[in-house]
Short mmCIF file of C-alpha atoms in Angstrom, two decimals:
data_model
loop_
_atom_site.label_atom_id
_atom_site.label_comp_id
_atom_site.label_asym_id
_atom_site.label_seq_id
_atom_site.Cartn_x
_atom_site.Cartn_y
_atom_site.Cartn_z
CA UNK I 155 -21.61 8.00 7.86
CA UNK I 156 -20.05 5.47 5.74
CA UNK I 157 -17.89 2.54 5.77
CA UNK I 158 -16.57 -0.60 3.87
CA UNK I 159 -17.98 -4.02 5.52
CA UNK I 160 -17.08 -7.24 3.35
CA UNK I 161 -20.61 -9.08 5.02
CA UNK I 162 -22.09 -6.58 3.34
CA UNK I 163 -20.72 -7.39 -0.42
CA UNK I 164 -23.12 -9.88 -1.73
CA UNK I 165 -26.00 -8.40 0.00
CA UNK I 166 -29.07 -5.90 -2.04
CA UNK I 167 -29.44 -2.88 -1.04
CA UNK I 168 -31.87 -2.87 1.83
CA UNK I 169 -32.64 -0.36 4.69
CA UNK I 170 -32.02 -1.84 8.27
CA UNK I 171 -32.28 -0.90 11.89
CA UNK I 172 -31.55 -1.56 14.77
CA UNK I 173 -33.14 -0.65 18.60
CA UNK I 174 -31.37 1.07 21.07
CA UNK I 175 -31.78 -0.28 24.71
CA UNK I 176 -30.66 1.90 27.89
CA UNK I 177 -31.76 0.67 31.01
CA UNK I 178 -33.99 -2.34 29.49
CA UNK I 179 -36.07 -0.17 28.06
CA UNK I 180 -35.67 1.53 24.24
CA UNK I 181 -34.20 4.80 23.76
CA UNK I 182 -34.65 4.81 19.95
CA UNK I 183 -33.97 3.32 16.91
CA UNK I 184 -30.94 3.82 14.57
CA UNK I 185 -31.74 3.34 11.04
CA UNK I 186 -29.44 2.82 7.77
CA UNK I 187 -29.33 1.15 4.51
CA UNK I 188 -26.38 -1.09 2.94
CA UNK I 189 -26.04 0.61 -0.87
CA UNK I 190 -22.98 -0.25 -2.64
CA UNK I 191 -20.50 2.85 -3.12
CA UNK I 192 -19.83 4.52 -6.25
CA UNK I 193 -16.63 2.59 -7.78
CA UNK I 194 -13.44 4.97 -8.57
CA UNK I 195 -12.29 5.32 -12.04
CA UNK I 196 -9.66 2.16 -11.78
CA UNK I 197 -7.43 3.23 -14.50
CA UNK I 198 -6.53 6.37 -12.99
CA UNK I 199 -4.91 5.00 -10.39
CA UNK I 200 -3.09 1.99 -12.52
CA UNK I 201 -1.90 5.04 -14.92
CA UNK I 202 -0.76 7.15 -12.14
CA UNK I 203 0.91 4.20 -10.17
CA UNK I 204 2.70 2.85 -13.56
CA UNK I 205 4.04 6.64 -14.56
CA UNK I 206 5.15 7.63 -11.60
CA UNK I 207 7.02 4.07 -11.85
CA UNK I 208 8.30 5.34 -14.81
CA UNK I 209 9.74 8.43 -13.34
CA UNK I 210 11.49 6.77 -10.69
CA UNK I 211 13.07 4.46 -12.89
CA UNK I 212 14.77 7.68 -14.60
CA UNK I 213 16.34 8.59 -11.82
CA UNK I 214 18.71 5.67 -11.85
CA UNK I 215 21.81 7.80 -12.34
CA UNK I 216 21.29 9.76 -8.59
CA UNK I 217 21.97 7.63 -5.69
CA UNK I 218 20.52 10.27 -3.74
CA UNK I 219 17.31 10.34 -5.29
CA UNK I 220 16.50 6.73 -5.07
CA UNK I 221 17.45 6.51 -1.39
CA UNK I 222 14.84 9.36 -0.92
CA UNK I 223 12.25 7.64 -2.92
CA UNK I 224 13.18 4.01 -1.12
CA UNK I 225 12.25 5.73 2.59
CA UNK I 226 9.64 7.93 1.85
CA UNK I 227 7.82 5.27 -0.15
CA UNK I 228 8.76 2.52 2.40
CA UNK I 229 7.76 4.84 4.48
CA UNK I 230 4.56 6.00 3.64
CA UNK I 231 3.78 1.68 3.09
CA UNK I 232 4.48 0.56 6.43
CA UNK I 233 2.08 3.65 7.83
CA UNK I 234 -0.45 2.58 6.01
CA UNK I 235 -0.83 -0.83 6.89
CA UNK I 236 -0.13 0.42 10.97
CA UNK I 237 -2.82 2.76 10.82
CA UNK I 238 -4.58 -0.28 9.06
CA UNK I 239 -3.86 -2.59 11.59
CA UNK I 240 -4.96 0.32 14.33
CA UNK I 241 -8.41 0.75 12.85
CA UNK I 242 -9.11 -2.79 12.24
CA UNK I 243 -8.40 -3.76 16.04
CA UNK I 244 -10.67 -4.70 18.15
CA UNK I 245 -11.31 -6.39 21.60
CA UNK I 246 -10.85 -9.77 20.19
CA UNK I 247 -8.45 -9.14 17.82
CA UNK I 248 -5.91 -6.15 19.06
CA UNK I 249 -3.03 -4.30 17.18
CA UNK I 250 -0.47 -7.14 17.14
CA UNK I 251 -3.03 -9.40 15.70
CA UNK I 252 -3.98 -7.46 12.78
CA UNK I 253 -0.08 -6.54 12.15
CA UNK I 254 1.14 -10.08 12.45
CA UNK I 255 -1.74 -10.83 9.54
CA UNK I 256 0.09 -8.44 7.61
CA UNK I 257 3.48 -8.80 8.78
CA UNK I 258 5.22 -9.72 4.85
CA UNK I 259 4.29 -6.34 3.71
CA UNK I 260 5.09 -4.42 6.71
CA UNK I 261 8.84 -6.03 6.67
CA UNK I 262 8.87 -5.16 2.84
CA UNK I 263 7.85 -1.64 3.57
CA UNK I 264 10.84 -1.44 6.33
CA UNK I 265 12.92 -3.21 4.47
CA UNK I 266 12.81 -0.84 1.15
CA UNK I 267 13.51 1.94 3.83
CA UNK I 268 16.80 -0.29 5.68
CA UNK I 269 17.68 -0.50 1.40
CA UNK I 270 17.39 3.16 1.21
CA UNK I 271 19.50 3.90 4.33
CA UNK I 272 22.15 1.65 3.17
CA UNK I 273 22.14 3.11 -0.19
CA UNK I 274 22.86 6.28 1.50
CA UNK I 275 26.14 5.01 2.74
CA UNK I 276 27.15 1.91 0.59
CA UNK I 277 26.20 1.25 -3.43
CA UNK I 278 23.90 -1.49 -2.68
CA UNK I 279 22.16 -1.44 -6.12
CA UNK I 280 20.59 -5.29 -6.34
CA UNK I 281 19.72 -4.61 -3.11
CA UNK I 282 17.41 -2.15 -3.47
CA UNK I 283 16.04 -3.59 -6.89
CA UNK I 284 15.16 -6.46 -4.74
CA UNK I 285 13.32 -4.68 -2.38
CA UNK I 286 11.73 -2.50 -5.29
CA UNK I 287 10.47 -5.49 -7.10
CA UNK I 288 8.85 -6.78 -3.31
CA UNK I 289 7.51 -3.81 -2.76
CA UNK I 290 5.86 -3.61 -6.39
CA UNK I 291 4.58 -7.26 -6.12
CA UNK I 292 3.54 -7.52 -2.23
CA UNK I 293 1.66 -4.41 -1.99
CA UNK I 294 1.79 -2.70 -5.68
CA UNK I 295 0.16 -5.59 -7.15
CA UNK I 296 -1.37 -7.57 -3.72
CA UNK I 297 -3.39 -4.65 -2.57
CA UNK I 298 -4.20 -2.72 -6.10
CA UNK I 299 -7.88 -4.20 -5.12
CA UNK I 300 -8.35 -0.73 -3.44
CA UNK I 301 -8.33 0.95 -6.49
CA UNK I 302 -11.94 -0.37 -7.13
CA UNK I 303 -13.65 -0.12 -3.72
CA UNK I 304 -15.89 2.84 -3.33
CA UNK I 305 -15.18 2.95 0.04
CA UNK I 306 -11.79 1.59 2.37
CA UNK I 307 -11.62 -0.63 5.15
CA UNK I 308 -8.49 0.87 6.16
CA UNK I 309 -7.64 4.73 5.99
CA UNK I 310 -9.32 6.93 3.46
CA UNK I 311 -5.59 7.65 1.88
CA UNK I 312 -4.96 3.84 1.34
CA UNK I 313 -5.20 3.92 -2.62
CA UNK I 314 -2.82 6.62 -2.44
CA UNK I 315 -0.48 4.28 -0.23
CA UNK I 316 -0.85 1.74 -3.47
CA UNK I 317 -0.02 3.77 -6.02
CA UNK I 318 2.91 5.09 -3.90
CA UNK I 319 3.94 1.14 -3.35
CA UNK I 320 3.50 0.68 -6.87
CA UNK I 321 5.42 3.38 -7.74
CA UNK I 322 8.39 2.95 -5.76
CA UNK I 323 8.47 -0.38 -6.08
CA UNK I 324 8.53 -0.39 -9.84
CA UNK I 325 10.74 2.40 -10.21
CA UNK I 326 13.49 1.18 -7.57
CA UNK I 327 13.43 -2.16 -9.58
CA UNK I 328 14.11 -1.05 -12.79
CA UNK I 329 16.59 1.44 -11.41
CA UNK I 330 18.55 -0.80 -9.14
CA UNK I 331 18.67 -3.30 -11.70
CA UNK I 332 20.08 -1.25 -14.00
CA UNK I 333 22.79 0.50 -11.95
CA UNK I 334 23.45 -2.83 -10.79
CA UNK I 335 24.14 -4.11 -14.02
CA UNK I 336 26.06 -1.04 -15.49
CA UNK I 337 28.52 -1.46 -11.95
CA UNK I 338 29.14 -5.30 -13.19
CA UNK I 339 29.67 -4.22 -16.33
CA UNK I 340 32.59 -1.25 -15.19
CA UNK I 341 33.58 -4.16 -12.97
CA UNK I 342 34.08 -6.65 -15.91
CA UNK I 343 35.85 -3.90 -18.11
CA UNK I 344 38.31 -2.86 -14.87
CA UNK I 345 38.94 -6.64 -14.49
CA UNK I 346 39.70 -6.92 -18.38
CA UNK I 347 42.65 -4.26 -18.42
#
């Protein structure tokens, strides 16, 4: 079994253990060591997270498309940091705790998916730029340290989670900036004649 433990960061590999007691007297010993995981190929997922940016930002002319691409990837952000917040609670420290110590990126994540909604029904362009460009910075950029941990605190599909943030975030930026400024453009032309 494996699992990501900060303490355990700065520390050589060793081989521990620990004694089991039942009853006051010892059942056994369970043994381990603390190795450092192999570290993922970083640029991969940088590459991945900036091209797929890329592609979203084409899609700029389709309303349709970005609204998809604002829930699902809003989506898909504000999963991952429940389920985070789900396996990080403990006795101490419950559910609500661990969300409220991540509560800016879980409103960005539901926030790019109110932006896609509304985009759905209303041309809210800056809008969803603005929530692109949160996404891309609050959890694109503020949690791309996943990309070089061998192994996750949080759920084993959180670098995927990142590059989707990154992604989305990116793409929804450039494309709601740009269809923003192409409507105040049509706008300024209209207003001219």
């Amino acid at each position: 079994m494996r699992w990501h433990d900060e303490r355990a960061r700065d520390l050589p590999a060793r081989a521990w253990s620990v004694p089991l007691l039942v009853d006051q007297r010892e059942a056994g010993i369970v043994r381990g060591t603390v190795a450092e995981a192999e570290t993922p190929e970083t640029g991969w997922w940088w590459a991945g997270g900036l091209l797929a940016g890329v592609g979203v930002g084409l899609l700029w002319r389709w309303r349709g498309a970005l609204a998809a691409v604002a829930i699902v990837g809003g989506g898909i952000v504000a999963g991952w940091i429940v389920a985070s917040a789900w396996l990080a609670a403990s006795p101490a420290d419950g559910v609500g705790v661990q969300l409220l110590a991540r509560l800016w990126p879980l409103v960005t994540g539901v926030g790019v998916v109110a932006a896609g909604i509304l985009l759905v029904f209303k041309r809210v362009d800056i809008v969803v730029g603005i929530a692109g460009a949160c996404l891309a910075v609050m959890v694109g950029f503020g949690d791309s340290a996943v990309f070089r941990y061998g192994t996750l605190a949080g759920p084993s599909w959180g670098r995927w989670a990142v590059v989707v943030a990154l992604a989305a975030g990116i793409g929804l930026a450039v494309a709601g900036g740009v269809r923003w400024y192409q409507a105040t453009g049509e706008a300024g032309v209209a207003t001219e004649a």
